[in-house]
Coordinates of C-alpha atoms and ligand atoms in Angstrom, one line a residue:
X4 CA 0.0 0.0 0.0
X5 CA 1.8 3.2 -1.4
X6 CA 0.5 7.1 0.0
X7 CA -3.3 8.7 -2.1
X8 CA -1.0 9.2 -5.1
X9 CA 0.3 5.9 -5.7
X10 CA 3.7 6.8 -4.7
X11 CA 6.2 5.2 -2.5
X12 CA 6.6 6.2 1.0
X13 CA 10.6 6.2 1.8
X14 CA 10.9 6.7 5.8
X15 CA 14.3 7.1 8.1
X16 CA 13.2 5.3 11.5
X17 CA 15.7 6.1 14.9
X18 CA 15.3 3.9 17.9
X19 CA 17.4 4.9 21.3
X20 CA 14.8 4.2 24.0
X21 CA 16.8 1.9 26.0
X22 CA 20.2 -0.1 25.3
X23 CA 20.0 -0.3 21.0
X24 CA 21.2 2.6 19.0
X25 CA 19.0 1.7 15.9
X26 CA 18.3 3.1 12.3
X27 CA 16.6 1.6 9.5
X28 CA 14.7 2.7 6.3
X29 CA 11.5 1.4 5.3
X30 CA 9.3 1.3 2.2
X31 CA 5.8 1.8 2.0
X32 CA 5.5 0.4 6.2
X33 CA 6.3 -3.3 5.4
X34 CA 9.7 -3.3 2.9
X35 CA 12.7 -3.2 5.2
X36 CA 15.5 -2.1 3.0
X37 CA 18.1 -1.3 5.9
X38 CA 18.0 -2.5 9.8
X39 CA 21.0 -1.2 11.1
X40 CA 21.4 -2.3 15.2
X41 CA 23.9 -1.2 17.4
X42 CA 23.9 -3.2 20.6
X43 CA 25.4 -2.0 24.1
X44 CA 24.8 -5.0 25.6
X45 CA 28.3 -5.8 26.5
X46 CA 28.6 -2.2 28.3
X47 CA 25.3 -2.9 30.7
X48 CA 26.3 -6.7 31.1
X49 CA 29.5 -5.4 33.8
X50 CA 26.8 -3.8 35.5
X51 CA 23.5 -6.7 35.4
X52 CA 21.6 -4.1 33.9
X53 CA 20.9 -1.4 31.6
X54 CA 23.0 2.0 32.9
X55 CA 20.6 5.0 31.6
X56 CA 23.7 7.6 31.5
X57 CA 26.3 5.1 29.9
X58 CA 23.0 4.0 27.5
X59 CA 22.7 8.2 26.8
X60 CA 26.4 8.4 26.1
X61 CA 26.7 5.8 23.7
X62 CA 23.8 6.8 21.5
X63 CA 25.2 10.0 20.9
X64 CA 28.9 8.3 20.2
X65 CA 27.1 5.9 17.3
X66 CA 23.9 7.5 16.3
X67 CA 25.5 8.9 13.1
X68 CA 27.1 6.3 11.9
X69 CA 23.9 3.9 12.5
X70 CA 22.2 6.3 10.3
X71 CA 25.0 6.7 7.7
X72 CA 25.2 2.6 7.6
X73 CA 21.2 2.6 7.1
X74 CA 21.4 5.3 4.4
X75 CA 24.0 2.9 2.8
X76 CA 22.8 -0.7 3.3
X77 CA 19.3 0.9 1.4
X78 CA 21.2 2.7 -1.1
X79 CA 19.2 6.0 -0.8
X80 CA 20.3 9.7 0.6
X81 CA 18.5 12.1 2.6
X82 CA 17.4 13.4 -0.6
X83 CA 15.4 10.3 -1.0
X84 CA 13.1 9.7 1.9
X85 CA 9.7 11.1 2.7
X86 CA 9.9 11.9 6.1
X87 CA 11.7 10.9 9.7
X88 CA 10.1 8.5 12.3
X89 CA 11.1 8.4 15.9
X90 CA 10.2 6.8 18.7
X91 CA 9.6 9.6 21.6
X92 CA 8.9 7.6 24.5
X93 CA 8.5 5.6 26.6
X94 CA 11.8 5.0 27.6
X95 CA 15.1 6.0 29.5
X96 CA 14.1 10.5 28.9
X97 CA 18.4 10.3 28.1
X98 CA 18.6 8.1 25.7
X99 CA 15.2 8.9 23.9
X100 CA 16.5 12.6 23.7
X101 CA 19.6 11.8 21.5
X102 CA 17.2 10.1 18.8
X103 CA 14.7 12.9 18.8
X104 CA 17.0 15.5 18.7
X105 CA 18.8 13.8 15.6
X106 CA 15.6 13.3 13.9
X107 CA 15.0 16.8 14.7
X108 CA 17.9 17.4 13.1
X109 CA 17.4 15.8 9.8
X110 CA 13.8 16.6 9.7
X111 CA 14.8 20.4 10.2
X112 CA 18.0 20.8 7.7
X113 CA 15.9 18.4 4.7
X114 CA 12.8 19.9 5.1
X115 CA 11.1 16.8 6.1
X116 CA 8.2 16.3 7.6
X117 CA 8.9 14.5 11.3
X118 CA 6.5 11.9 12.6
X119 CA 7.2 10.5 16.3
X120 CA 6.5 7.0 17.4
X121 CA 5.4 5.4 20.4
X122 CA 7.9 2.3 21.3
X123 CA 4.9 -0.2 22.0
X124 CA 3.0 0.6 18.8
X125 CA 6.0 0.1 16.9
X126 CA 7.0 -3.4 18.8
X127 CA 2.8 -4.1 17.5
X128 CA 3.7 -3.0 14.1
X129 CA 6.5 -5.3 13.9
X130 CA 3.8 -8.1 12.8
X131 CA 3.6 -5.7 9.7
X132 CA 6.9 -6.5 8.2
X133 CA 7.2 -10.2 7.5
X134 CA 3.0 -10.6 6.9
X135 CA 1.9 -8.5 4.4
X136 CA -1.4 -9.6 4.5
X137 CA -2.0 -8.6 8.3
X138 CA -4.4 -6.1 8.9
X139 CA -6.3 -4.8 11.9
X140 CA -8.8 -5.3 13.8
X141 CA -6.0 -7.9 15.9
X142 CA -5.3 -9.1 19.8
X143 CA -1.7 -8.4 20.3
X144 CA -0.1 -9.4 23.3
X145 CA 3.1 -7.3 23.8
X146 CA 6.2 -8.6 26.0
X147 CA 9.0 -6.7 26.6
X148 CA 11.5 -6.0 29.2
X149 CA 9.9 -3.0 30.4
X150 CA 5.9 -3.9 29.2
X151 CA 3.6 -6.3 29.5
X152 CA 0.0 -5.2 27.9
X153 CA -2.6 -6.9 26.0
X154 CA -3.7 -4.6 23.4
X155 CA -7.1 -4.9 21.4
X156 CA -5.4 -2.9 17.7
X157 CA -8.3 -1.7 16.2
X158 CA -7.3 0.1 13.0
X159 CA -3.9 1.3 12.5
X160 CA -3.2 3.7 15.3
X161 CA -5.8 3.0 17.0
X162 CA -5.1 1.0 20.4
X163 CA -6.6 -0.1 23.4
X164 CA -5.1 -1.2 25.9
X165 CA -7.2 -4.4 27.6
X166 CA -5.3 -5.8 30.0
X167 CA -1.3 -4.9 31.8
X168 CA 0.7 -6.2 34.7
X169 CA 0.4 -4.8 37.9
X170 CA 4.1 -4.8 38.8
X171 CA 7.1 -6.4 36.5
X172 CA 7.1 -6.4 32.9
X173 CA 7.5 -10.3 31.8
X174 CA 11.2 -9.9 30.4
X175 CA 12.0 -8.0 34.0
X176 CA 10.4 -11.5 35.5
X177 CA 13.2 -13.4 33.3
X178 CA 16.4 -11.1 34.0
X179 CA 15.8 -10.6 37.3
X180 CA 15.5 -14.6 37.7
X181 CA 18.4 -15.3 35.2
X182 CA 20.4 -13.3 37.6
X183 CA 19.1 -15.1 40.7
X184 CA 20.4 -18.3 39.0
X185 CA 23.7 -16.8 38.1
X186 CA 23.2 -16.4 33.7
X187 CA 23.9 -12.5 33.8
X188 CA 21.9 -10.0 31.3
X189 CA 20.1 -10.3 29.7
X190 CA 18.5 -13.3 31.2
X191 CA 15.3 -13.9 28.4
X192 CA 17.5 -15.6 25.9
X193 CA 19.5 -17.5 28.3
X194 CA 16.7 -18.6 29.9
X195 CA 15.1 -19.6 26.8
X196 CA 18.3 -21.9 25.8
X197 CA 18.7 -23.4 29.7
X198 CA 15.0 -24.6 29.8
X199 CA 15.7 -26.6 26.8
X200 CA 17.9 -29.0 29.2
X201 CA 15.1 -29.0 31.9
X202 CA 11.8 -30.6 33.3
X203 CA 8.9 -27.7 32.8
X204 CA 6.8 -29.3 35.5
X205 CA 9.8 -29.9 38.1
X206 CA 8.5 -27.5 40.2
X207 CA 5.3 -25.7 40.5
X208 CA 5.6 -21.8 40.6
X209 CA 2.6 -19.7 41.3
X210 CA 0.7 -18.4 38.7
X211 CA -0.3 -14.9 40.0
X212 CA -4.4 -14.3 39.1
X213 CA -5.9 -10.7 40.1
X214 CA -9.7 -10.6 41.5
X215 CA -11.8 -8.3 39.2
X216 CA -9.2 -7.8 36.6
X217 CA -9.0 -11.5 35.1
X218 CA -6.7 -9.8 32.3
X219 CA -4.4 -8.4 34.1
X220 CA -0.4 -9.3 34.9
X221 CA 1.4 -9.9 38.5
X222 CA 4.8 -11.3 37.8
X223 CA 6.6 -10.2 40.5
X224 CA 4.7 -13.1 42.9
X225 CA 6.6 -15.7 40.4
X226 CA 9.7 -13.9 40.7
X227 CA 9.4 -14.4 44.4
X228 CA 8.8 -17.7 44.7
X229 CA 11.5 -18.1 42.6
X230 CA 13.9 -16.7 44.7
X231 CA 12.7 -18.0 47.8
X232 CA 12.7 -21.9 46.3
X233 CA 16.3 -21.0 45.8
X234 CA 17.1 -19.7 49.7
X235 CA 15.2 -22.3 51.0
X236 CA 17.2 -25.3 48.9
X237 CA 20.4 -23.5 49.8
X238 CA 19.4 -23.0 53.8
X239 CA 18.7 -27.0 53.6
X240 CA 22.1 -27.6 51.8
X241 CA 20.4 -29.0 48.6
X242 CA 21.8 -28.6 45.4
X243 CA 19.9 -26.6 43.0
X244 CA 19.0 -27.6 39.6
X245 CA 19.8 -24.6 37.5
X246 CA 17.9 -26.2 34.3
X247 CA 15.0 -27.3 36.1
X248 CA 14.0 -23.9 37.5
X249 CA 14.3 -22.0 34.3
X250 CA 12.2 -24.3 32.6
X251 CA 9.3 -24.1 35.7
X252 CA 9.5 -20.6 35.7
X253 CA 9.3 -20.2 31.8
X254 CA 6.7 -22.7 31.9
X255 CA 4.6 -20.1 34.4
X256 CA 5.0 -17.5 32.7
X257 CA 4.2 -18.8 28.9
X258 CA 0.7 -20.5 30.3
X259 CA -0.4 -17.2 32.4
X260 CA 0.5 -15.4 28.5
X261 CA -0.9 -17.5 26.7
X262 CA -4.1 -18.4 29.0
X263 CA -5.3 -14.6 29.4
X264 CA -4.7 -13.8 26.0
X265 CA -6.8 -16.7 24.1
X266 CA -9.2 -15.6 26.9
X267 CA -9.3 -12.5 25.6
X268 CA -9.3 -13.6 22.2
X269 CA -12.5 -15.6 23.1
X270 CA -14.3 -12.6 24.8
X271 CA -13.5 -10.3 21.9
X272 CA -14.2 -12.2 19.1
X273 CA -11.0 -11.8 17.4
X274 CA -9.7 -13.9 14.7
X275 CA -6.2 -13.1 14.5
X276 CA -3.6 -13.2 17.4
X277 CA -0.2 -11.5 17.6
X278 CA 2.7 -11.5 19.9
X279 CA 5.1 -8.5 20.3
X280 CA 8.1 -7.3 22.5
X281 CA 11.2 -8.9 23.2
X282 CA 10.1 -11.6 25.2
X283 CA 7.7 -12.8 22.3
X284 CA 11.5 -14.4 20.4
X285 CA 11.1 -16.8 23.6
X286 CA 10.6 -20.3 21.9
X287 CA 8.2 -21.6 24.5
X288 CA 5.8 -18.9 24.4
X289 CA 5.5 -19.0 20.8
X290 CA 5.3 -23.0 19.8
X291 CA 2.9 -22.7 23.1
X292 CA 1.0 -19.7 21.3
X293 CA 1.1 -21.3 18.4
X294 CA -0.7 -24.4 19.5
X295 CA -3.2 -22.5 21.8
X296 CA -4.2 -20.8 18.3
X297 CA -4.4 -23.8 16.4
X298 CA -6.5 -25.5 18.7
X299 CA -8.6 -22.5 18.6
X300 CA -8.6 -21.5 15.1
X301 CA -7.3 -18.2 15.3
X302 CA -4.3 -16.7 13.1
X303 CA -1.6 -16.3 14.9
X304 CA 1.2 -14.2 14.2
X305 CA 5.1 -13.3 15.5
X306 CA 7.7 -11.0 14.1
X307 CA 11.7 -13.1 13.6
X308 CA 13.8 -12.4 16.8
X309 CA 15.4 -9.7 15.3
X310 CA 12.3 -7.5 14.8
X311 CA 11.1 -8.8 18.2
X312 CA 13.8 -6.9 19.8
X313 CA 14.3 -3.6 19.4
X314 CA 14.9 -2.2 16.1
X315 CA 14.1 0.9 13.8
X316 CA 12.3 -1.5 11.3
X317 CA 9.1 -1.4 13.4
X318 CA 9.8 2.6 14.2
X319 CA 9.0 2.7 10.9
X320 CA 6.5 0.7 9.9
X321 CA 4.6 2.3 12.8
X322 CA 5.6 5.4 11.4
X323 CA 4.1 4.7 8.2
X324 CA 0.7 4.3 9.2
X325 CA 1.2 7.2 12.0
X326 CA 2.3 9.6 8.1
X327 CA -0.6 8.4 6.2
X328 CA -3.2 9.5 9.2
X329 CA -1.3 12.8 9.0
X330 CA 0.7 12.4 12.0
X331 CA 3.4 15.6 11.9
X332 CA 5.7 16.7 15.0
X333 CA 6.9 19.6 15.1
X334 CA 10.6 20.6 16.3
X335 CA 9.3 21.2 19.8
X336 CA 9.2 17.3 19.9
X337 CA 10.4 16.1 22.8
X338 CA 10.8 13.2 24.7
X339 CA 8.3 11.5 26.8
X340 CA 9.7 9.0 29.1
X341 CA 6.1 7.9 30.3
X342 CA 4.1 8.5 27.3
X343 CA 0.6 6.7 27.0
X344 CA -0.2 4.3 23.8
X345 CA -2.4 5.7 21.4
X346 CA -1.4 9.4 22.5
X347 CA -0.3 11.9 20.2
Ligands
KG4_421 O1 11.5 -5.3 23.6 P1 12.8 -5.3 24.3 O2 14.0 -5.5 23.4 O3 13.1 -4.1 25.1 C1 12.1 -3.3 25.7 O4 11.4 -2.6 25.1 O5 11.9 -3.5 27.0 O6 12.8 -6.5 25.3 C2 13.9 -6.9 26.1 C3 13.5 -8.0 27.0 C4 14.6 -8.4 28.0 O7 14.0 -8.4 29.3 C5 15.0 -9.7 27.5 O8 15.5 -10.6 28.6 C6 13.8 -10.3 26.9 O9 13.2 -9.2 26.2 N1 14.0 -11.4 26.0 C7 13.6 -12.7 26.1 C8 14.1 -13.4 25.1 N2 14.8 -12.6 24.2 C9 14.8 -11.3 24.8 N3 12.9 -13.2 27.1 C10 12.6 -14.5 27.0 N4 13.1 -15.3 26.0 C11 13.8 -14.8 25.0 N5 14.3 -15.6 24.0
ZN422 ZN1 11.3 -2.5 23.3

């Protein structure tokens, strides 16, 4: 789908919410003809988490040449693109203010219109990319390291949010447990690969349920009982089964996911299901997903780990839909660390 006049949309996308310094440049909302990621991973590692002023640093020490490498991988100049998407928030204010003041920046000096992103709706959007023949209306259950939401997507823009955890974010859940059993950060993907060795149903872990709010998330209950399992083997002198307790705790997590959100699916009436965020590259939530859906007839839907991270590909395939509603920032754009979904 091209712009009213049948032309093509060319958009630079900048991601620097958290720990990736990312640029990409997309065609028409679903082509990705550049994904350029720069990790700092190995920088917050020394420190078992993400640093906000070492993260702020950073992007301001590669942001140019992320965008330079974009430019080049697509094989287009400024001259070429249509406008400049950016996420704006939510996220570390530090680090979100070296993206928006770059696409500031190239917005201002290229005379190009400037469209700001919300993260989440661009981690939904990611569903875009690889299947062109998703549209809305769509359940998409969004995982990340600092979100957990079930979001009813509407149209495109167009969100509500119908159910969010009470405390930690499901990815928080797995660092803050890989840590516990000694893997380091980030703990999803280690996690992920360490259950693969273990028994799912070793132990039983809670699976946290709120009264009057059957869609809602508490993960912070699991990541307690966790850690107490753990102090209580070691204050008995028992050895503890690394393997077996990432695999129970995965195994909580993934069935309280995918439980509330085929409920949801159910009470809705939707037809097509999506998962989003970086926990959504988790293998066990998405053959479980995938199953869950089958069983009930429902498309399902999940973006390659890559894009389930974050990246500027989804920036601006969100950004696309966000340009044709008319969506334009102005260069009082600024960051918004808390900013609401759906807000503009
Ligand atoms: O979406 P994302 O890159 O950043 C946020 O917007 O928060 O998500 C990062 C989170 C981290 O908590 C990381 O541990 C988790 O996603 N994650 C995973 C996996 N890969 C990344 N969690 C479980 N299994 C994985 N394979
Ligand atoms: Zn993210």
């Amino acid at each position: 789908m091209e712009n009213a006049q049948g032309k093509d949309v060319l958009i630079l996308a900048i991601e620097s919410s958290c720990d990736e310094t990312a640029a990409a440049v997309v065609k028409n909302g679903r082509e990705v003809l550049s994904n350029v990621i720069s990790s700092q991973i190995e920088l917050h590692k020394l420190f078992g988490g993400v640093v906000p002023e070492i993260a702020s640093r950073k992007h301001i020490e590669k942001i140019n040449e992320v965008i330079e490498e974009a430019l080049c991988d697509a094989g287009v100049t400024l001259d070429d693109l249509d406008a400049v998407g950016v996420t704006y928030g939510p996220g570390l204010v530090g680090a979100l203010l070296v993206g928006v003041a770059e696409a500031k920046a190239i917005s201002y000096a290229k005379k190009l219109p400037l469209v700001g992103v919300h993260h989440i709706e661009g981690h939904i959007s990611a569903n875009y990319i690889e299947n062109k023949n998703l549209e809305p209306p769509f359940l998409c259950m969004v995982v990340s390291g600092g979100h957990t939401h079930l979001v009813l997507v509407k149209d495109y823009g167009v969100y509500e949010i119908i159910g969010r955890t009470r405390d930690d974010a499901a990815g928080e859940a797995f660092d803050k447990v890989a840590r516990a059993i000694g893997l380091g950060y980030p703990g999803g993907p280690k996690i992920d690969k360490l259950a693969k060795e273990g028994n799912p149903k070793a132990i039983v872990f809670p699976k946290a349920h709120i009264d009057g709010a059957p869609l809602d998330f508490s993960f912070s209950g699991i990541k307690s009982a966790v850690l107490n399992y753990i102090n209580g083997c070691k204050m008995k002198g028992e050895a503890i089964n690394e393997a077996d307790i990432a695999a129970s705790f995965q195994n909580a997590v993934v069935e309280v996911i995918v439980e509330k959100t085929m409920a949801a699916a159910k009470e809705l009436g939707m037809k097509q299901v999506c998962l989003a965020g970086g926990v959504a590259s988790n293998s066990a939530l998405r053959e479980a997903m995938k199953n869950a859906c089958e069983a009930a007839k429902l498309d399902f839907y999940y973006p390659s780990p890559v894009l389930c991270t974050d990246n500027a590909a989804m920036i601006g395939a969100a950004a696309y839909y966000e340009y044709l509603a008319g969506t334009r920032h102005g260069l009082d754009l600024n960051a918004v660390p808390n900013l609401k979904i759906g807000q503009r």
